[in-house]
mmCIF file of C-alpha atoms in Angstrom:
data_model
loop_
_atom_site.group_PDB
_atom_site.id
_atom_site.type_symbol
_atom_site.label_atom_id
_atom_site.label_comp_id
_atom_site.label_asym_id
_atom_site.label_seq_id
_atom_site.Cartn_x
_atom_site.Cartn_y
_atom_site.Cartn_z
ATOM 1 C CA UNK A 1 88.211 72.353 107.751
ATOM 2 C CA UNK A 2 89.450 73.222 111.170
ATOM 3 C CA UNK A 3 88.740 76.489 112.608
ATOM 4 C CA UNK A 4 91.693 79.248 112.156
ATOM 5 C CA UNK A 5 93.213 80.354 115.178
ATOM 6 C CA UNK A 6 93.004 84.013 114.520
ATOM 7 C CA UNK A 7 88.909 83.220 114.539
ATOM 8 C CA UNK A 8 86.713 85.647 117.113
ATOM 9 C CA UNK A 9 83.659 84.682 119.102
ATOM 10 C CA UNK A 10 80.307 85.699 118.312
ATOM 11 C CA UNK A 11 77.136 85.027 120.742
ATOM 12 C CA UNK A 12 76.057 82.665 118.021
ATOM 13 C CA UNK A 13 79.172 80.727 118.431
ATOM 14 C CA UNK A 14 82.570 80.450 116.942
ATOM 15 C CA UNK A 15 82.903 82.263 113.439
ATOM 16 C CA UNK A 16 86.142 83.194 111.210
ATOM 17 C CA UNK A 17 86.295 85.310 108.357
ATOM 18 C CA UNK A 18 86.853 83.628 104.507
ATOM 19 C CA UNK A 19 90.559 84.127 102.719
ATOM 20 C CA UNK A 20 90.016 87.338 101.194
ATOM 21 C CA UNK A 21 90.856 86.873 97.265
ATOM 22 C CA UNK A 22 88.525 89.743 96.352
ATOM 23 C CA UNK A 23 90.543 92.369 96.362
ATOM 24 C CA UNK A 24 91.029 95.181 92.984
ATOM 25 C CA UNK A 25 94.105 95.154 91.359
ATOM 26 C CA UNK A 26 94.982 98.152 89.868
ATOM 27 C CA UNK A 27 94.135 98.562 85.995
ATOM 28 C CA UNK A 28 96.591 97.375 84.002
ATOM 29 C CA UNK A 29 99.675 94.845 83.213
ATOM 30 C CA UNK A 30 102.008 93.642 86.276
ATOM 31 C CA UNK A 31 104.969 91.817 85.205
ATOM 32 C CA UNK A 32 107.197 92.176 88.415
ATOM 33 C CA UNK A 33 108.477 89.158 89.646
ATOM 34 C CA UNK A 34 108.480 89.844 93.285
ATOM 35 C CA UNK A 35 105.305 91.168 92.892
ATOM 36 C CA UNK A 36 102.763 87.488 93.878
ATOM 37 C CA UNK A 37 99.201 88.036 93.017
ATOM 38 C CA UNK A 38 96.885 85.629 95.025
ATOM 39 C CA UNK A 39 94.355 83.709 93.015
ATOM 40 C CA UNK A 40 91.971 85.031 91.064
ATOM 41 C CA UNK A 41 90.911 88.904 92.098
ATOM 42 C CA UNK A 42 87.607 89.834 92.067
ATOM 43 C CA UNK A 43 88.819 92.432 89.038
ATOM 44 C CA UNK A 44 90.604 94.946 87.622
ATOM 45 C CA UNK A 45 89.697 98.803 89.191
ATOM 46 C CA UNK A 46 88.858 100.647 86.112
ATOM 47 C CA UNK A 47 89.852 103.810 87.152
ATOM 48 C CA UNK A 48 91.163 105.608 90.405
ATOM 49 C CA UNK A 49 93.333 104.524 93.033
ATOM 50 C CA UNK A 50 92.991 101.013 95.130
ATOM 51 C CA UNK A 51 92.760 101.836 98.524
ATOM 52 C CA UNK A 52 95.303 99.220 100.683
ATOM 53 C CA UNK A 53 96.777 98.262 103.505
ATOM 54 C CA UNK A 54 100.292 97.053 103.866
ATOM 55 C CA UNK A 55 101.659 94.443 106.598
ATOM 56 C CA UNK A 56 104.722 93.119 107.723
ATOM 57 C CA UNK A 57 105.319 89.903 107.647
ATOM 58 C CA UNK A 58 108.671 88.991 110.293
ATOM 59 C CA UNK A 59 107.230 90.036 113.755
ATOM 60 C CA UNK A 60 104.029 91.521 112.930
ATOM 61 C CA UNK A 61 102.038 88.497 111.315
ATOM 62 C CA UNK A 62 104.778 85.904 112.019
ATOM 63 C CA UNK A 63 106.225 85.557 115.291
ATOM 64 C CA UNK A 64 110.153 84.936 114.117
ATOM 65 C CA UNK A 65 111.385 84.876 117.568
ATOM 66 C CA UNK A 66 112.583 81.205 116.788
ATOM 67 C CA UNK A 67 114.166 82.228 114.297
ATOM 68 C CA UNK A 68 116.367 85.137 115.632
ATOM 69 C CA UNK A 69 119.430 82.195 117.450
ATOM 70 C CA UNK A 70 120.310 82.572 113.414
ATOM 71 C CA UNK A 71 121.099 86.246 113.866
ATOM 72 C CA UNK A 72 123.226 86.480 117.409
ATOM 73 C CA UNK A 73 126.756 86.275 117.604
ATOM 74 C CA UNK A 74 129.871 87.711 115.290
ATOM 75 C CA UNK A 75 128.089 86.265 112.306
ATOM 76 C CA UNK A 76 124.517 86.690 110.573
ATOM 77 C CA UNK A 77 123.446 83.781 109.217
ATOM 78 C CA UNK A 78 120.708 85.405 107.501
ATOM 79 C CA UNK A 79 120.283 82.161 105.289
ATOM 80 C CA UNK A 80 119.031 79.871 107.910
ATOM 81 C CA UNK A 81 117.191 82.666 108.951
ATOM 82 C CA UNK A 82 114.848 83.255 106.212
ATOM 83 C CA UNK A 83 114.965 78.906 105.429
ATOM 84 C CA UNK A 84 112.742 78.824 108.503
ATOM 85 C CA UNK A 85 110.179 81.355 107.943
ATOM 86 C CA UNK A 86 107.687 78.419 107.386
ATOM 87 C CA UNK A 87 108.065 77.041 110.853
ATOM 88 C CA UNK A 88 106.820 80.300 112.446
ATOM 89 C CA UNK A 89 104.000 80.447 114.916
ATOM 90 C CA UNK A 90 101.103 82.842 114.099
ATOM 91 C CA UNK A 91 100.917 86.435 115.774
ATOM 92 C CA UNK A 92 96.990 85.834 116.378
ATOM 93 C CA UNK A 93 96.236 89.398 117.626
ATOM 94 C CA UNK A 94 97.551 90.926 114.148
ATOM 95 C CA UNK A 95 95.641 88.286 112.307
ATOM 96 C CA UNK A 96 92.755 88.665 113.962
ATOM 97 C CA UNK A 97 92.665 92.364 113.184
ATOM 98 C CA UNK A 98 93.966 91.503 109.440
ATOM 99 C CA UNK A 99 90.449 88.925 109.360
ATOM 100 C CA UNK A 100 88.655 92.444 109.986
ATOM 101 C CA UNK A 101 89.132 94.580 107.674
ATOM 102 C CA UNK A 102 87.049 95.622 105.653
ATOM 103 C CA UNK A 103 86.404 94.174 102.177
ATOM 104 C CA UNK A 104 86.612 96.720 99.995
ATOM 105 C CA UNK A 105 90.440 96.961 101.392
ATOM 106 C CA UNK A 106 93.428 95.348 99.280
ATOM 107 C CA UNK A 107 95.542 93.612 101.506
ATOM 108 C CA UNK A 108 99.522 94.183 100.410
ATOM 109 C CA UNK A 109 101.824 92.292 102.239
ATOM 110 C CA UNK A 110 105.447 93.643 102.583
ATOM 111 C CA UNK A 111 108.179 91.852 103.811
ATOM 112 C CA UNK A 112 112.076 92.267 103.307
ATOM 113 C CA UNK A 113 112.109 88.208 102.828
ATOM 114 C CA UNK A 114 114.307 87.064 99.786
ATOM 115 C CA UNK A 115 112.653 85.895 96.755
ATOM 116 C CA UNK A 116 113.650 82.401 97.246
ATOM 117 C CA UNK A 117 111.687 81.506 100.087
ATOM 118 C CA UNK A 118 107.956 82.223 98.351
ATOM 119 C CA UNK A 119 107.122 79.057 98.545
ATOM 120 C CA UNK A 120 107.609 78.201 102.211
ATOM 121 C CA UNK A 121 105.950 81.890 102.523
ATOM 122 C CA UNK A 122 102.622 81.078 100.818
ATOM 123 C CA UNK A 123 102.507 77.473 102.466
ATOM 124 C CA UNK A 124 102.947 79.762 105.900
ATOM 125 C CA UNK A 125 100.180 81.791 104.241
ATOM 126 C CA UNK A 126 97.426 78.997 103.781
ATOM 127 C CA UNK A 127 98.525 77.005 106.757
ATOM 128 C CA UNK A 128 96.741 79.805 108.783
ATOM 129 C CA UNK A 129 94.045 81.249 106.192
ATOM 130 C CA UNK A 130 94.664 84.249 106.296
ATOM 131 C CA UNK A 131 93.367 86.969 103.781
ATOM 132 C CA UNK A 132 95.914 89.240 101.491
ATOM 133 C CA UNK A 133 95.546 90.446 98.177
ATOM 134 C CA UNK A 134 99.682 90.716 97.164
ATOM 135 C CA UNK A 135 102.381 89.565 98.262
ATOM 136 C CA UNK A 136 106.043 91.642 97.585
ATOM 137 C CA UNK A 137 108.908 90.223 98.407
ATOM 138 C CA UNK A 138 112.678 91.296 97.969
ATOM 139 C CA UNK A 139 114.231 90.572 94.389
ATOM 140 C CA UNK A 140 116.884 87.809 94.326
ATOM 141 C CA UNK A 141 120.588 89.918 94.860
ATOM 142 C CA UNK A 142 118.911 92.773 96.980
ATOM 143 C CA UNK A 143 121.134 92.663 99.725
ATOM 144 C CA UNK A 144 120.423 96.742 100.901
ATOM 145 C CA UNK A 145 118.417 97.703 103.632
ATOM 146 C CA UNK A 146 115.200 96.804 104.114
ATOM 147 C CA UNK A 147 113.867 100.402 104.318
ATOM 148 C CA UNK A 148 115.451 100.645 101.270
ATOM 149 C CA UNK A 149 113.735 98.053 99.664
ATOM 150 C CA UNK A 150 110.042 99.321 101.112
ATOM 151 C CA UNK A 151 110.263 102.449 100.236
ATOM 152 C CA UNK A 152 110.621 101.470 96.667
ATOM 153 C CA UNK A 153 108.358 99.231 97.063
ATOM 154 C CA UNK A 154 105.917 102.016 98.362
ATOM 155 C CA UNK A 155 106.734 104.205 95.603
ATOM 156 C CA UNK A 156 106.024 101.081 92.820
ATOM 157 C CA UNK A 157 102.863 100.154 94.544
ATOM 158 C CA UNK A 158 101.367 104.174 94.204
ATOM 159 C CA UNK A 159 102.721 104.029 90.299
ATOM 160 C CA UNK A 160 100.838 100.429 90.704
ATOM 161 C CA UNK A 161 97.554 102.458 91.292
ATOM 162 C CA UNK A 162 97.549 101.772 95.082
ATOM 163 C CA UNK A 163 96.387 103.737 97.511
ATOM 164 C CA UNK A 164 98.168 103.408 101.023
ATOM 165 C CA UNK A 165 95.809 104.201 103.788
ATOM 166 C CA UNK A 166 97.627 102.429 106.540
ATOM 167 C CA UNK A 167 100.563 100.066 107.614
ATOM 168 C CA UNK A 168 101.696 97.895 110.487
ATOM 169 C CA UNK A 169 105.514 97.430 110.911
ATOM 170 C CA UNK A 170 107.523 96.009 113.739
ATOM 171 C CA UNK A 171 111.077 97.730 113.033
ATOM 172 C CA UNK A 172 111.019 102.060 113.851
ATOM 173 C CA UNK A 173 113.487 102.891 110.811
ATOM 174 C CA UNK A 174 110.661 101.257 108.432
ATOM 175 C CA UNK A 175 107.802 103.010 110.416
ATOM 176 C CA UNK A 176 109.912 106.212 110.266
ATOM 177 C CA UNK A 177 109.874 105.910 106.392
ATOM 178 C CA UNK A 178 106.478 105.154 106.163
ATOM 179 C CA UNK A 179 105.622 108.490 107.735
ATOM 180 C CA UNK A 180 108.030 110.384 105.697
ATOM 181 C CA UNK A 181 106.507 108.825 102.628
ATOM 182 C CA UNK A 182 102.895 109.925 103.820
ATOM 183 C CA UNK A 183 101.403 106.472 105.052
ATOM 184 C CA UNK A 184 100.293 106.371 108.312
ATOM 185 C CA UNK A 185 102.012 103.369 109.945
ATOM 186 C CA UNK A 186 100.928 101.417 113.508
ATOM 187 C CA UNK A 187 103.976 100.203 115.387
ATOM 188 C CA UNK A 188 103.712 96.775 116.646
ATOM 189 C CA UNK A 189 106.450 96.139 119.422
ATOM 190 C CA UNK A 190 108.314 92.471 118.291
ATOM 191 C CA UNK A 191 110.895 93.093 120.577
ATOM 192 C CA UNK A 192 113.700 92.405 117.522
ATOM 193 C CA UNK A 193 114.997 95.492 117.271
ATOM 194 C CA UNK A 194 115.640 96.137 120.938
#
């Protein structure tokens, strides 16, 4: 299989790191449909908390900037925006640092994107390899804010059994609530919300 972009160079040659799938998932039954486990996990953590790390998806793993024509002008066609999330180029840099982490990390990813579109959102996914643990999405008819929607989402994933050690988020109001909610949070500039 072709090399993934987001791949670094060692002296030995070109190396990339596996699809992580080996994440813990907290003990216990998950029936939350926006809630998309990947594969098989390596298990179930028997007791304590799961240490993770949550990442954006729209303009900190995906570059959307193709995407943003939909949201100009007097109307929002928010729609065609999300529709297109497949076609979106990688952010190499993030991945890159994503492929790094290390193993014993659960990777959550977090993204406002509507329900609907999980399946061009995990064909994005494997196009480019790259490793996560859980996917959450927004429930079909949440139309609120999306800091609205993550900080739920923060507070289901700590009643999960999740441990949030660290986040990466591309809009300030959702970095903002990340502090406030006691998870360190790295902004990464998309240019979006200028």
């Amino acid at each position: 299989s072709p090399t993934p972009p987001w791949s670094t160079r060692s002296a030995g040659g070109r190396r990339s790191a596996p699809p992580r799938s080996r994440g813990l998932r907290p003990k216990g039954p998950d029936n939350r449909e926006n809630w998309w486990w990947r594969g098989s996990l390596a298990g179930e953590r028997a007791g304590g908390a799961v240490p993770a790390v949550v990442f954006d998806l729209d303009g900190v793993l995906s570059d959307a900037a193709s995407r943003q024509h939909f949201l100009e002008g007097g109307r929002r066609d928010w729609d065609a925006f999300f529709e297109a999330c497949g076609d979106d180029a990688l952010i190499g840099e993030v991945a890159c640092l994503l492929s790094l982490l290390d193993a014993g990390l659960s990777v959550v990813l977090l993204t406002a994107r509507p329900l609907r579109v999980r399946p061009q959102t995990l064909a994005w996914l494997a196009r480019y390899s790259l490793p996560w643990d859980l996917l959450v999405m927004r429930g079909d008819g949440d139309y609120g804010a999306a800091r609205d929607f993550k900080r739920r989402s923060v507070r289901e994933l700590r009643e999960a059994g999740f441990d949030l050690r660290l986040s990466f988020e591309d809009d300030r109001r959702n970095v903002d609530m990340f502090h406030a909610e006691g998870v360190p949070c790295v902004y990464i500039h998309s240019g979006y919300y200028d």
